[in-house]
Amino acid sequence: MLTTDYKEGSPNWVDLGTPDTDGAAGFYATLFGWDYRPGGEDVGGYGMFRLDGRTVAGGMAVTAEQGPSTWTVYFQSTDADACAATVLKEGGAVVLEPTDVQEFGRMALFTDPAGVAFATWQPKRNKGLDAVTEVGTLCWAELYTADVPQAGAFYRSVFGWEISEMPFEGGSYTMVKPAGATDAAAFGGLVPIATDPVEDAEHPYWAPYFEVVDCDLTAAAAEESGGKVRLSPVFMEGVGRFAKLADPYGARFAIIASAPPAGS
């Protein structure tokens, strides 16, 4: 389970690049109850999505020339520069060199060998998101990729992840967790994109999952607010009820109403 006691390699930030910050703010306010606070010129307008006064995501305007609207997942690193060097060594690419963000931290943007964008955040004053795993916040991250073993080897080299298989009827699910952690600390999964009928094998990506109370109602609200239900709500025993969505500008993400922990 993802917590704010961030470890090396665990997701500690997520942000949205969108062509319309006002429109996106309204959409996510409807879905999750977030409010958006735009930043000033000193941070290029980069703003914060907040829930009950706590930061739960970042957001910024992007132009068509800069790329499509998308969610980006950041993983914790104690040394963004060393992380960038390992990314290059293992066949990835550095899109944005490690850069100080004032006194808050140091970040870098990469792509993995399959071209999937991800980022790293080296905390200084800002340790990361204020809340995770609660309703309306980031709770899981899932990579859709053509080659799960290759992706696992790459991210293991970059972040030290440990990888395990969770069996289910008809197959298994590849889970990732920080080094030395138990399976209870797993924060994400790796999925062969060709096995998922709603995904495009030519466009692998990291999907952030946000916790909700009612998956069906949230999916319906997304559609009513101009978004798209890419995968209608599905129930999985022991996991919960989840759906895949896209916001009105095409940014892909997922929602889940998680099953209660075993024994609760």
mmCIF file of C-alpha atoms in Angstrom, residues 112-116 143-152 190-195 199-205:
data_model
loop_
_atom_site.group_PDB
_atom_site.id
_atom_site.type_symbol
_atom_site.label_atom_id
_atom_site.label_comp_id
_atom_site.label_asym_id
_atom_site.label_seq_id
_atom_site.Cartn_x
_atom_site.Cartn_y
_atom_site.Cartn_z
ATOM 1 C CA ASP A 112 11.971 4.190 -20.351
ATOM 2 C CA PRO A 113 13.238 1.938 -23.205
ATOM 3 C CA ALA A 114 9.660 1.591 -24.506
ATOM 4 C CA GLY A 115 9.229 5.370 -24.638
ATOM 5 C CA VAL A 116 6.992 5.660 -21.572
ATOM 6 C CA LEU A 143 2.486 0.487 -16.206
ATOM 7 C CA TYR A 144 1.027 -0.800 -19.467
ATOM 8 C CA THR A 145 3.953 -2.029 -21.535
ATOM 9 C CA ALA A 146 4.743 -4.482 -24.318
ATOM 10 C CA ASP A 147 7.516 -6.270 -22.413
ATOM 11 C CA VAL A 148 6.946 -6.721 -18.692
ATOM 12 C CA PRO A 149 10.247 -8.525 -17.962
ATOM 13 C CA GLN A 150 12.243 -5.814 -19.760
ATOM 14 C CA ALA A 151 10.357 -3.069 -17.955
ATOM 15 C CA GLY A 152 10.848 -4.803 -14.625
ATOM 16 C CA LEU A 190 3.226 -3.999 -14.554
ATOM 17 C CA VAL A 191 0.712 -5.134 -17.166
ATOM 18 C CA PRO A 192 1.326 -6.568 -20.664
ATOM 19 C CA ILE A 193 -0.474 -4.010 -22.786
ATOM 20 C CA ALA A 194 -1.375 -6.493 -25.538
ATOM 21 C CA THR A 195 -3.599 -8.423 -23.105
ATOM 22 C CA GLU A 199 -5.309 -0.258 -24.496
ATOM 23 C CA ASP A 200 -3.365 0.638 -27.639
ATOM 24 C CA ALA A 201 -0.148 -1.372 -27.880
ATOM 25 C CA GLU A 202 1.456 1.560 -29.700
ATOM 26 C CA HIS A 203 0.920 3.870 -26.725
ATOM 27 C CA PRO A 204 2.274 2.341 -23.499
ATOM 28 C CA TYR A 205 1.959 4.529 -20.403
#
